Short mmCIF file of C-alpha atoms in Angstrom, two decimals:
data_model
loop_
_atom_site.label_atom_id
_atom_site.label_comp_id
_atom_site.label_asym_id
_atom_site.label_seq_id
_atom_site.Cartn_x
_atom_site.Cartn_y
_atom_site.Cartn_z
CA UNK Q 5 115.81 -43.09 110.34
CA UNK Q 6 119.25 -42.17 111.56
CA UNK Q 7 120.61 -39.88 113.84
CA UNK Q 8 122.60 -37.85 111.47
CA UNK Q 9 122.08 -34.41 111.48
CA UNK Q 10 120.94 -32.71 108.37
CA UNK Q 11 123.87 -29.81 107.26
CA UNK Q 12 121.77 -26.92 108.64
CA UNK Q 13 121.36 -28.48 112.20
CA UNK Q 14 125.06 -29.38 111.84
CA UNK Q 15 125.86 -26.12 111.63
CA UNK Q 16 123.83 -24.68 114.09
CA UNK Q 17 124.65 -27.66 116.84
CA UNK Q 18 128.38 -26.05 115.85
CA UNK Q 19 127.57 -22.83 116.17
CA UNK Q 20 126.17 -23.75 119.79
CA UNK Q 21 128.81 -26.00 121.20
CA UNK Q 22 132.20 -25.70 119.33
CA UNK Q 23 134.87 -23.98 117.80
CA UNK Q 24 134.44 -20.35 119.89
CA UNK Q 25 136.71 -18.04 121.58
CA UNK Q 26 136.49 -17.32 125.24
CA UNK Q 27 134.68 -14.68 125.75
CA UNK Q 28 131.41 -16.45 122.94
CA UNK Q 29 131.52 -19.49 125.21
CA UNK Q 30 130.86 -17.45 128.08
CA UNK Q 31 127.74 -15.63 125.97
CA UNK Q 32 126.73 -19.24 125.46
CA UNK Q 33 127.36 -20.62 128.64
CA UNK Q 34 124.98 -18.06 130.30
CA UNK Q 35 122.34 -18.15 128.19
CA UNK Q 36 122.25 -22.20 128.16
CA UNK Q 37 122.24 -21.08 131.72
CA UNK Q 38 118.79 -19.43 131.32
CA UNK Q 39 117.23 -22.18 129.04
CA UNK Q 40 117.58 -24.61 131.75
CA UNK Q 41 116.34 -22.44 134.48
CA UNK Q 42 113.62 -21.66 131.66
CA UNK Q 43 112.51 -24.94 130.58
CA UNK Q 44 112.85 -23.71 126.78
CA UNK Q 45 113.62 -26.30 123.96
CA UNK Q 46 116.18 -26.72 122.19
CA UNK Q 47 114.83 -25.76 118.32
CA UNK Q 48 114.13 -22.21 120.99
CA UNK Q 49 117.42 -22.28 122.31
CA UNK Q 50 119.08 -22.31 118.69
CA UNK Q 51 116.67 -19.41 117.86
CA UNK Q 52 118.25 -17.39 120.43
CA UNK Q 53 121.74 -18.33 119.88
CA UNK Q 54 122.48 -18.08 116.48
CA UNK Q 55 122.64 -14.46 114.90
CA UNK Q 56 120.12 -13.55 112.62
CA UNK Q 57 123.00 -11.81 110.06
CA UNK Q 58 126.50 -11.84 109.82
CA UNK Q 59 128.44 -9.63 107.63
CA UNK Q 60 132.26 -10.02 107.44
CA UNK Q 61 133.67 -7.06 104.29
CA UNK Q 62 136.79 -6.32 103.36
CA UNK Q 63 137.93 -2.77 104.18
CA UNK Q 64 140.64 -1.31 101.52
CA UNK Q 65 142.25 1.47 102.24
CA UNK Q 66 144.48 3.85 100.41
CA UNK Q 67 147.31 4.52 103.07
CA UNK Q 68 148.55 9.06 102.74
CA UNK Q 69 152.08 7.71 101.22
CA UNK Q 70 149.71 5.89 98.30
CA UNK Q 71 150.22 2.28 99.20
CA UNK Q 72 146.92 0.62 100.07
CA UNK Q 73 146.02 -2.23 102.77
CA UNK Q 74 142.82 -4.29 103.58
CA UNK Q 75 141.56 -4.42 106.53
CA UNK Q 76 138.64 -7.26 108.08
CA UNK Q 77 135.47 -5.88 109.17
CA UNK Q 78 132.32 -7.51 110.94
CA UNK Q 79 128.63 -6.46 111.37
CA UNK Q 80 126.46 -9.16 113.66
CA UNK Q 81 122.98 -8.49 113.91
CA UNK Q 82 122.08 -11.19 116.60
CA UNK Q 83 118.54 -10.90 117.07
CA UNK Q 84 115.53 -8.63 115.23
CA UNK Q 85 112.67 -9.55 117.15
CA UNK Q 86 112.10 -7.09 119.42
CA UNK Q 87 112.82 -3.88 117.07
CA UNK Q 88 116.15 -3.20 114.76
CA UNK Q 89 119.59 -4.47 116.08
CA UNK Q 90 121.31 -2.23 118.14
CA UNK Q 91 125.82 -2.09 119.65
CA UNK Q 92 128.36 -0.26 118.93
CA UNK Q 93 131.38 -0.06 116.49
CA UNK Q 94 134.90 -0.82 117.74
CA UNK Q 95 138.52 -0.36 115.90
CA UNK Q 96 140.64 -3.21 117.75
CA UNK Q 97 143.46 -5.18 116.80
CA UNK Q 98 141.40 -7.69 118.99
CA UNK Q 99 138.32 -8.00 117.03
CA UNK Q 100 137.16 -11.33 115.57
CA UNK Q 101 133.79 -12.58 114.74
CA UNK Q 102 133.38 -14.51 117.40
CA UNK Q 103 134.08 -11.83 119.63
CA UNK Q 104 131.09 -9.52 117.89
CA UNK Q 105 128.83 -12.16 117.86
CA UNK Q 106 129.61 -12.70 121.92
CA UNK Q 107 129.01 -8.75 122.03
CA UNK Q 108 126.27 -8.62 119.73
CA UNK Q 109 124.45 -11.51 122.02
CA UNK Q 110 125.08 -9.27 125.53
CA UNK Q 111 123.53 -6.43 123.37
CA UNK Q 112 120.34 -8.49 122.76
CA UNK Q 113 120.15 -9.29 126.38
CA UNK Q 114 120.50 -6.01 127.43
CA UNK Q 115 118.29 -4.12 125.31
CA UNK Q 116 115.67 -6.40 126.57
CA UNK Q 117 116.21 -6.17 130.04
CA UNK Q 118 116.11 -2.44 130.12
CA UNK Q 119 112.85 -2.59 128.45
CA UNK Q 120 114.49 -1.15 125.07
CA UNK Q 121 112.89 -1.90 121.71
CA UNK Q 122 115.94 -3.07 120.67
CA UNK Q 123 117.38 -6.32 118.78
CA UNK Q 124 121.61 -6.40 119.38
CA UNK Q 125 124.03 -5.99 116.87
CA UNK Q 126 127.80 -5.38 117.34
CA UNK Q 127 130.36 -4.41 114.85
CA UNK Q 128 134.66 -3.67 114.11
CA UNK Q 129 137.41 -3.70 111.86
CA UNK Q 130 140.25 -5.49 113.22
CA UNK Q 131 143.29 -2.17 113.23
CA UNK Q 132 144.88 -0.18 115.68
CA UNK Q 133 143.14 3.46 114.84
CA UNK Q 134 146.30 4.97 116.76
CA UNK Q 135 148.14 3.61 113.83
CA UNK Q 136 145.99 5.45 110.96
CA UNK Q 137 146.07 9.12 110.73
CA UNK Q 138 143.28 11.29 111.05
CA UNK Q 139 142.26 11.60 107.12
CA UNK Q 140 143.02 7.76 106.79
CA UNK Q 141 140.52 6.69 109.70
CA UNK Q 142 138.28 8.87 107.87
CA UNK Q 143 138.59 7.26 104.34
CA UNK Q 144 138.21 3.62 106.40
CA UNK Q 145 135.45 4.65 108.20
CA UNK Q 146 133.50 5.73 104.96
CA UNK Q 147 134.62 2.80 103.09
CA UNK Q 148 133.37 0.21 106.15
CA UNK Q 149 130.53 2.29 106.43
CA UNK Q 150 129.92 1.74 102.59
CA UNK Q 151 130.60 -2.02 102.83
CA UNK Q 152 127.79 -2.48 105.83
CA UNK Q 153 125.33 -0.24 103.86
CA UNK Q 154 122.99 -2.77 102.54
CA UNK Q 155 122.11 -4.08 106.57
CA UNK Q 156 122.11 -0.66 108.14
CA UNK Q 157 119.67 1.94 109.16
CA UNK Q 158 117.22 3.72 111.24
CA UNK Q 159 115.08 0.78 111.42
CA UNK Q 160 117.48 -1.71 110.44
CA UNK Q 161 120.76 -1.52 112.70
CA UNK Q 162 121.70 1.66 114.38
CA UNK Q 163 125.84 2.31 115.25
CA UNK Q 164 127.26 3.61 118.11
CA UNK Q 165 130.32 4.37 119.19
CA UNK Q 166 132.92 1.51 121.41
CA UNK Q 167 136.38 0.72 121.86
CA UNK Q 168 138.20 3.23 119.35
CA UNK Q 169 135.45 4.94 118.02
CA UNK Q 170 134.08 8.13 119.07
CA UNK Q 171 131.07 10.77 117.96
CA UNK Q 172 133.31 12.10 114.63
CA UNK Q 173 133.08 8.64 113.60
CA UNK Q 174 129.67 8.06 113.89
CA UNK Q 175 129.67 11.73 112.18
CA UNK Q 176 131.59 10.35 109.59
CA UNK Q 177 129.25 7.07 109.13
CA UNK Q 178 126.05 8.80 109.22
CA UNK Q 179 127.36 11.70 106.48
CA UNK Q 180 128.28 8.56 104.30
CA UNK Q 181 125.08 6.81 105.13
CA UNK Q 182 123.16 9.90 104.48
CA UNK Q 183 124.79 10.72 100.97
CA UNK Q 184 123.74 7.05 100.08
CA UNK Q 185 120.63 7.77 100.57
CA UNK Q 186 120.46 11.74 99.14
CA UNK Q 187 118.88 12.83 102.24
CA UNK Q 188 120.35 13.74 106.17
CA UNK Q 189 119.22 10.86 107.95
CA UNK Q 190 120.24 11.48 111.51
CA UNK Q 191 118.72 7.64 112.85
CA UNK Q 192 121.25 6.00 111.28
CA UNK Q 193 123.66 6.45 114.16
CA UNK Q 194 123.84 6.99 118.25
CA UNK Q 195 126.91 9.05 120.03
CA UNK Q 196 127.09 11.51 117.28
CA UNK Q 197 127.94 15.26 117.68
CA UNK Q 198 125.19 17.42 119.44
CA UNK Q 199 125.50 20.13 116.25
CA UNK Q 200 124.20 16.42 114.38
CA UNK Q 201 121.48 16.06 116.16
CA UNK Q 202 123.13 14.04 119.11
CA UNK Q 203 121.76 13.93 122.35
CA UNK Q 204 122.87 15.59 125.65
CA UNK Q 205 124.47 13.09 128.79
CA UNK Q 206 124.90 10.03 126.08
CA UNK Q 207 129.16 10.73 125.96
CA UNK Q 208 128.77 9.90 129.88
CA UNK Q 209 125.43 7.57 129.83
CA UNK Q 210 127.41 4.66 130.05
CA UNK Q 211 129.48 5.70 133.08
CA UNK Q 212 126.08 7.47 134.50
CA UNK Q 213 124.68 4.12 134.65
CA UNK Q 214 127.44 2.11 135.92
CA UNK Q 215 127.72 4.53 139.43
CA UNK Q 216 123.13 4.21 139.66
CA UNK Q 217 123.60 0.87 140.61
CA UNK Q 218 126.84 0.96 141.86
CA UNK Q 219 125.31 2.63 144.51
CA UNK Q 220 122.05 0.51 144.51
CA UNK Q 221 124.43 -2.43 145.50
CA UNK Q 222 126.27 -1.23 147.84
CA UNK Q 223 122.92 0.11 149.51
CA UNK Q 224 122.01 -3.56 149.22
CA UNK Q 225 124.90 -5.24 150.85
CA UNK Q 226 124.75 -2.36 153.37
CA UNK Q 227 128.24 -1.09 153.40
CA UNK Q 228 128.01 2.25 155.03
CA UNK Q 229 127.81 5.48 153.65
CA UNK Q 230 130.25 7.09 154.87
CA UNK Q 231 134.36 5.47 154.19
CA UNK Q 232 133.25 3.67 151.18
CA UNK Q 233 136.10 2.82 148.56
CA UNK Q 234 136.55 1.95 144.75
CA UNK Q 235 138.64 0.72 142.50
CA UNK Q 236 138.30 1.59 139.08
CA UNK Q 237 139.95 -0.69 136.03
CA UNK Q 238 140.04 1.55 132.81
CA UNK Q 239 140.20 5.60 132.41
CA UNK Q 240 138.91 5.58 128.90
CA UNK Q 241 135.24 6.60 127.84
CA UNK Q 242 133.73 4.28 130.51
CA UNK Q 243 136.06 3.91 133.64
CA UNK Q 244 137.32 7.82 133.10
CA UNK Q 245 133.33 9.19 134.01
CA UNK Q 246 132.51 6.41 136.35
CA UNK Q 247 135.42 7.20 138.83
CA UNK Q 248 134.55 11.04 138.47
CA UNK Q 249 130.51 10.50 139.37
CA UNK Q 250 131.81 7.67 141.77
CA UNK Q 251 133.97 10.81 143.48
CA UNK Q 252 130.99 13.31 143.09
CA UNK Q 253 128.90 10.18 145.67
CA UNK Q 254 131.75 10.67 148.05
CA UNK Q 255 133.28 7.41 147.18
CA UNK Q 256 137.05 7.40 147.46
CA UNK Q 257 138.72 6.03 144.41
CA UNK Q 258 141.56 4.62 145.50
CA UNK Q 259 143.40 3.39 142.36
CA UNK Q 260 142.30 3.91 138.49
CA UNK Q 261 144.57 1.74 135.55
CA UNK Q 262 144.68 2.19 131.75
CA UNK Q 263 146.49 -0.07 129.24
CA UNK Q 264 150.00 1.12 130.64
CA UNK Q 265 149.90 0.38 134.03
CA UNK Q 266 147.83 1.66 137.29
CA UNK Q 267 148.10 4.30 140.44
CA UNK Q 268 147.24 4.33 143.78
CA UNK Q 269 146.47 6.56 146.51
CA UNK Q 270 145.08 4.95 149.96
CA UNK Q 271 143.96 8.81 151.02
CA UNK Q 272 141.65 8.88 147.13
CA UNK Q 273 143.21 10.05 144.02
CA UNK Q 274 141.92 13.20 142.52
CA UNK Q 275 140.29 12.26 139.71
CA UNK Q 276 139.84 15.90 137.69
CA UNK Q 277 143.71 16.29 138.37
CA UNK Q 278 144.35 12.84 137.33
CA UNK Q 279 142.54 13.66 134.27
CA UNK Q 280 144.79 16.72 133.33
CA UNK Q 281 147.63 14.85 133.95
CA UNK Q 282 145.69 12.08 131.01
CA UNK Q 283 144.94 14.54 129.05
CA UNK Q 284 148.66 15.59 128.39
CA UNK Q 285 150.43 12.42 128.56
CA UNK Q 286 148.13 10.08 127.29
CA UNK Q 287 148.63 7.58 130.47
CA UNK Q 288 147.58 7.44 134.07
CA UNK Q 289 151.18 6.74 135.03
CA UNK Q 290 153.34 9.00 136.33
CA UNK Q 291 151.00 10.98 138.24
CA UNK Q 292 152.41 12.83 141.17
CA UNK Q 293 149.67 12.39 143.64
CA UNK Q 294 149.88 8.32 143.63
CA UNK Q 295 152.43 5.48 143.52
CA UNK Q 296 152.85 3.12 140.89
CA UNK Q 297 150.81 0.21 141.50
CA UNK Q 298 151.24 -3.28 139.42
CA UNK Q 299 148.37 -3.40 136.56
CA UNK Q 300 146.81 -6.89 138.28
CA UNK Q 301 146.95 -5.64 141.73
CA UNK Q 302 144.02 -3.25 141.01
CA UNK Q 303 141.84 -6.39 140.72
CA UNK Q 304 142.63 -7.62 144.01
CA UNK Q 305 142.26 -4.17 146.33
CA UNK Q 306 140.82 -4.73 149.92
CA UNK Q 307 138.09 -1.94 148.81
CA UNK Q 308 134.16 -2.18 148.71
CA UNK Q 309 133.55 -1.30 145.27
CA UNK Q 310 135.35 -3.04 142.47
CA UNK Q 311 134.67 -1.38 138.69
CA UNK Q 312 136.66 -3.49 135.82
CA UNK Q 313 135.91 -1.20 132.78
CA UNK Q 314 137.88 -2.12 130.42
CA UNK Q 315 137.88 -5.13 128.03
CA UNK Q 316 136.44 -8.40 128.76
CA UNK Q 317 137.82 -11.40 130.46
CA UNK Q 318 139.66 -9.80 133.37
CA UNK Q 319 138.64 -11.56 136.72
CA UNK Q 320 139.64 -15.20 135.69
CA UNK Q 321 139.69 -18.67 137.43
CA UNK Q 322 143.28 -17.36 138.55
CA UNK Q 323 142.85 -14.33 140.20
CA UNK Q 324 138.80 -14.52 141.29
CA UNK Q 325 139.98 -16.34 145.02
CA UNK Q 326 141.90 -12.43 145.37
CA UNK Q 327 139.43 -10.08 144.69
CA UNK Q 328 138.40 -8.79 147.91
CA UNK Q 329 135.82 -6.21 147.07
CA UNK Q 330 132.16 -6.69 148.55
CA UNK Q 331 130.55 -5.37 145.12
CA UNK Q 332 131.65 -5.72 141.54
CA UNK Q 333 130.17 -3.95 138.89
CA UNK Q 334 130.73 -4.65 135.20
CA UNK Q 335 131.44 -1.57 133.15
CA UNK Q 336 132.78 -3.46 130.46
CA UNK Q 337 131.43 -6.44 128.44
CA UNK Q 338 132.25 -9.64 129.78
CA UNK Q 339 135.03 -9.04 132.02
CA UNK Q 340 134.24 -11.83 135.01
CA UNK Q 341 134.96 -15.00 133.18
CA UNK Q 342 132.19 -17.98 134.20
CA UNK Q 343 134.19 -19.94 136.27
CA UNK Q 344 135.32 -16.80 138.08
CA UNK Q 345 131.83 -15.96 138.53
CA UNK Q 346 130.99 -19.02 140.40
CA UNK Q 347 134.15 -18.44 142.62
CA UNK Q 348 132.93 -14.26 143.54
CA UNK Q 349 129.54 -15.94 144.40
CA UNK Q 350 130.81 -18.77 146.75
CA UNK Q 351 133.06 -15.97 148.48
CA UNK Q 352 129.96 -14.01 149.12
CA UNK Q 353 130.83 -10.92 146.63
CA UNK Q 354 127.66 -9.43 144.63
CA UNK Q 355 128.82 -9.36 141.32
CA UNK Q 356 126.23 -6.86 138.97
CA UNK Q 357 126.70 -8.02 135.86
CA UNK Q 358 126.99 -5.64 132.51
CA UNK Q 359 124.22 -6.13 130.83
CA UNK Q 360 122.56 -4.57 133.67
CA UNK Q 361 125.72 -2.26 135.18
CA UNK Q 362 126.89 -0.72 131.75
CA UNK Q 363 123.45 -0.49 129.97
CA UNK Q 364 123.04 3.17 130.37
CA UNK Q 365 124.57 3.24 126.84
CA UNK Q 366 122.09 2.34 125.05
CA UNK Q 367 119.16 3.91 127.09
CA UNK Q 368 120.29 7.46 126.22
CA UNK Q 369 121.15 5.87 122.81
CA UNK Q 370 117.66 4.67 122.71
CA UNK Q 371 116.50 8.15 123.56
CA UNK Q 372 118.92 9.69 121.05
CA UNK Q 373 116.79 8.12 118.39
CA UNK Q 374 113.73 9.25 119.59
CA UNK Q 375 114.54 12.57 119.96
CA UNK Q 376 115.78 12.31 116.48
CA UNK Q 377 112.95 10.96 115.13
CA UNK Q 378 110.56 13.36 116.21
CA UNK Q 379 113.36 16.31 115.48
CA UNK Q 380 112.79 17.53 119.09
CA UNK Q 381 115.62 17.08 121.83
CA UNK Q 382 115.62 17.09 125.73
CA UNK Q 383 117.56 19.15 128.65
CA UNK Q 384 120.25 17.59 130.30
CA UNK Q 385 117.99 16.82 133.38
CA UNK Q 386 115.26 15.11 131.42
CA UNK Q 387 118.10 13.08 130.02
CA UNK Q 388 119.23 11.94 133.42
CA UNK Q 389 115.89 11.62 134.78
CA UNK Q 390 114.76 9.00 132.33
CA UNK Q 391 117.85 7.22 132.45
CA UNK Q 392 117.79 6.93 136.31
CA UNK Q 393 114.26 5.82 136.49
CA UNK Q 394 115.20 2.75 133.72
CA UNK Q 395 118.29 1.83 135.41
CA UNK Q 396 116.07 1.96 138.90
CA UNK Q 397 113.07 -0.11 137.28
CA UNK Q 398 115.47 -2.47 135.66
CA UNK Q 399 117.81 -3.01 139.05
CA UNK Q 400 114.69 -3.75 141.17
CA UNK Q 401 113.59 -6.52 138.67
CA UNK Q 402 116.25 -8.14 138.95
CA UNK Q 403 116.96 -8.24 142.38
CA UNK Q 404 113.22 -9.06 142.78
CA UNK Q 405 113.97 -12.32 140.19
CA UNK Q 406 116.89 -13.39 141.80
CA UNK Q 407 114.85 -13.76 145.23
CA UNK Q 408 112.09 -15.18 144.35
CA UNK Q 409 114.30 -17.75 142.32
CA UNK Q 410 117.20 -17.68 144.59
CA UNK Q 411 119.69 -16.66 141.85
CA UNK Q 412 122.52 -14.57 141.48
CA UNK Q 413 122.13 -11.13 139.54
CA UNK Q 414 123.59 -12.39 136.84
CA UNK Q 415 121.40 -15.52 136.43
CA UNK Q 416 118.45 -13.67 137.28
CA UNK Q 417 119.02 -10.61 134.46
CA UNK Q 418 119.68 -13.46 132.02
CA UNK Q 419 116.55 -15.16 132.69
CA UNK Q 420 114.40 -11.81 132.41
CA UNK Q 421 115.94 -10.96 129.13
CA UNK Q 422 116.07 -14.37 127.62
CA UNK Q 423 112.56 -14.42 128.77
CA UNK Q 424 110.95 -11.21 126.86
CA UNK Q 425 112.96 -12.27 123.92
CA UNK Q 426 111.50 -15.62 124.02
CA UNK Q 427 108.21 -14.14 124.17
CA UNK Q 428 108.43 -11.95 121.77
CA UNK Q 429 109.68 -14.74 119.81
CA UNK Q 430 106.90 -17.09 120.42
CA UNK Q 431 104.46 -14.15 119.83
CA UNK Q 432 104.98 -13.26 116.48
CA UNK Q 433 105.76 -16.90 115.54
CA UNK Q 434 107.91 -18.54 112.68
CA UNK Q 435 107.43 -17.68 109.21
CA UNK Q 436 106.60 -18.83 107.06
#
């Protein structure tokens, strides 16, 4: 007997300690997090750590002047147990696989912890979709959507939009999907068109969500009603909805950033006129009714109600002692960094983390595919009734875990998610 490891453990001991970007060792870190609080095993722990399926495809593409390029495409289907895998799709010069395997992990987590019968799954091509033209994002969407085929589908893995993606793609990828298979299949995909069977409130789900427990929070930490402030990092399909609901609470958004820099306004910034002024330049700067305000100053705003909603690993180790907001709520995926989240707790800020804040997503996703599958589709109101009552339920959970086991809300929505995976796990068993 020796204490070599045979190549497959190896590989997944790698997999679990080594050789990861940032933003996977934070995926890791938290859930090794849970398994400790947990008591789990390790041969458990590996089960819920290691994707089920990878798929990494190259993506040619025939350019309009003729030439052609490849591009690098992932699909990670992290876990199956609970239902088929579930996340978005996101064009990104950023994307790696160890970034989609960190996102398809958060996906798992969330899915379970909204009560969503849901594995995760997270895909992109690595490209800069500003850089494509409109008929050549098409033909790349088609062809990636081709490529992916054999692990998609309505009870397989189900697309959504993300970063650089919108509903015409997803139009795009279920038409493809559906020609495949010589039949409309309108499961195959989430965010699509409403004239596609799409539903109504899922373009502003995610944003919907993020401002339920915004509120919840700041309810909790008892900031008063009236005076409350916000800050708001990101103006894109997340950050651009959250600051207009946080407006319609009577929240004053003080300052809102994009990629090319950030604006202020102590009195509140109008948010539908900051929009216009978006909508024809492309940019939040420049705005009349605000200053200029540095990009990383937004982070550290005396206000009550910080949103980063961008991309992920934003708060840091460096800039976590500044942040003076009382409540921080993750719109994005994995923006507060682990060692910054230690620092927000021991300076007494409530930090709700995303796979709680920015689930709404994939609830009205969820509910897109089951209004699809039984071809009938809801009002508006039911829409936004049965995503309040699961962001409610799942916001009361864990706030009622991390008392009882005096955690933060991070801690304590990891360990309710890692938990009904884990027993769904141990459930159904290991075959064969």
């Amino acid at each position: 007997m020796t204490d070599t490891l045979a190549p497959a453990a190896q590989a997944t001991a790698s997999f679990l300690t080594d050789g990861a970007t940032s933003v996977l060792d934070d995926a890791k870190r938290q859930l090794a997090a849970a398994i400790d609080i947990l008591g789990y095993d390790d041969g458990l722990h590996a089960m819920l750590a290691v994707p089920r399926r990878e798929m990494t495809v190259g993506v040619p593409l025939r350019r309009d002047d003729g030439t052609q390029q490849v591009f690098i495409g992932h699909r990670v289907q992290h876990s199956l147990t609970r239902g088929p895998a579930k996340g978005g799709v996101r064009y990104s010069p950023h994307v790696t696989l160890d970034e989609v395997r960190a996102l398809a992990m958060w996906m798992t987590w969330k899915c379970a912890l909204l009560d969503v019968p849901y594995g995760g799954a997270k895909g992109g091509v690595a490209l800069d979709p500003a850089a494509l033209s409109m008929s050549e994002l098409e033909r790349l969407t088609r062809r990636f959507t081709t490529e992916i085929l054999p692990i998609i589908g309505p009870e397989r893995d189900i697309p959504a939009p993300d970063i650089g993606t919108d509903e015409r793609v997803m139009a795009w990828m279920l038409d493809t999907y559906s020609v495949a298979s010589g039949y409309t299949v309108p499961g195959v995909v989430t965010g699509k068109p409403l004239a596609l069977g799409g539903s109504r409130g899922r373009a502003s789900a995610t944003s919907r969500g993020v401002v339920h427990v915004a509120l919840r929070a700041l309810e909790h930490v008892a900031v008063p009603a009236s005076g409350r402030t916000a800050a708001v990092q990101g103006f894109g399909k997340v950050g651009r909805d959250a600051a207009k609901f946080l407006t319609d609470a009577d929240i004053s958004v003080v300052a809102i950033s994009d990629q090319y820099g950030a604006v202020y306004n102590g009195a509140g910034l109008n948010i539908l006129d900051l929009a216009d002024h978006v909508d024809k330049t492309g940019r939040v700067v420049g705005f009349s009714a605000a200053e200029a305000l540095p990009p990383h100053e937004l982070l550290e705003l005396d206000v009550d109600l910080l949103v980063p909603a961008a991309v992920e690993s934003v708060i840091t180790v460096e800039n976590a002692p500044r942040v003076r907001a009382s409540v921080i709520v993750e719109g994005a995926n994995g923006p507060t960094s682990t060692a910054a989240d230690e620092i927000l707790a021991r300076n007494g800020a409530l930090v709700v983390p995303d796979i709680l804040a920015n689930a709404g997503g994939v609830v009205v996703s969820y509910f897109e595919w089951v209004q699809g599958n039984q071809a009938y589709w809801w009002n508006a109101q039911d829409v936004e009734d049965r995503l309040s009552e699961k962001m409610s339920r799942a916001w009361d959970d864990v706030v009622s875990t991390a008392r009882i086991r005096g955690l933060t809300l991070r801690a304590a929505a990891m360990v309710l998610a890692v938990e009904r995976v884990a027993d769904a796990h141990l459930l159904r068993g290991l075959y064969p």
